[in-house]
XYZ file of C-alpha atoms in Angstrom:
57
model
C 108.183 99.582 89.515
C 110.974 102.081 90.351
C 111.730 104.928 88.016
C 114.653 107.145 88.311
C 114.642 110.886 87.604
C 117.915 112.645 87.277
C 118.974 115.897 85.749
C 119.597 114.386 82.408
C 116.076 112.931 82.110
C 113.750 114.719 79.489
C 110.786 116.482 80.373
C 108.588 114.225 78.115
C 109.959 111.188 80.052
C 109.122 112.729 83.243
C 105.661 113.757 82.405
C 105.111 110.010 81.039
C 106.416 108.665 84.538
C 104.122 110.879 86.480
C 101.065 110.069 84.227
C 101.691 106.392 84.589
C 101.937 106.717 88.277
C 98.848 108.795 88.769
C 97.126 106.248 86.519
C 98.107 103.367 88.741
C 97.158 105.176 92.007
C 93.459 105.646 90.644
C 90.953 103.002 92.068
C 89.444 100.799 89.562
C 85.826 101.703 88.518
C 82.876 99.323 89.557
C 81.378 97.852 92.411
C 83.411 97.487 95.412
C 82.820 94.207 97.225
C 85.819 94.193 99.481
C 83.585 94.797 102.398
C 81.577 91.661 101.674
C 84.686 89.098 101.367
C 84.466 86.660 103.905
C 81.146 87.576 105.197
C 78.573 86.902 102.426
C 79.176 83.625 100.510
C 77.765 83.549 96.758
C 75.551 80.743 96.282
C 74.270 78.838 93.510
C 70.899 78.676 94.795
C 69.787 81.948 96.576
C 66.420 81.051 97.171
C 67.483 77.766 99.133
C 70.035 79.979 101.066
C 67.225 82.395 102.074
C 65.144 79.473 103.335
C 67.983 78.209 105.232
C 68.428 81.517 106.951
C 64.990 82.217 107.498
C 64.673 78.670 109.107
C 67.834 79.304 111.609
C 65.973 82.280 113.225
């Protein structure tokens, strides 16, 4: 979204635009699984998966 700030923009509006931009730029809280994407599939049966991994070695 593009916000245009001119001389006529009120201070209150400028503050709200900056506040919203800062809020959008903050990273989301919680676990970061981005490094695992594509490398660690989530399996419905983890025991079976672990046994398959062990048998491959």
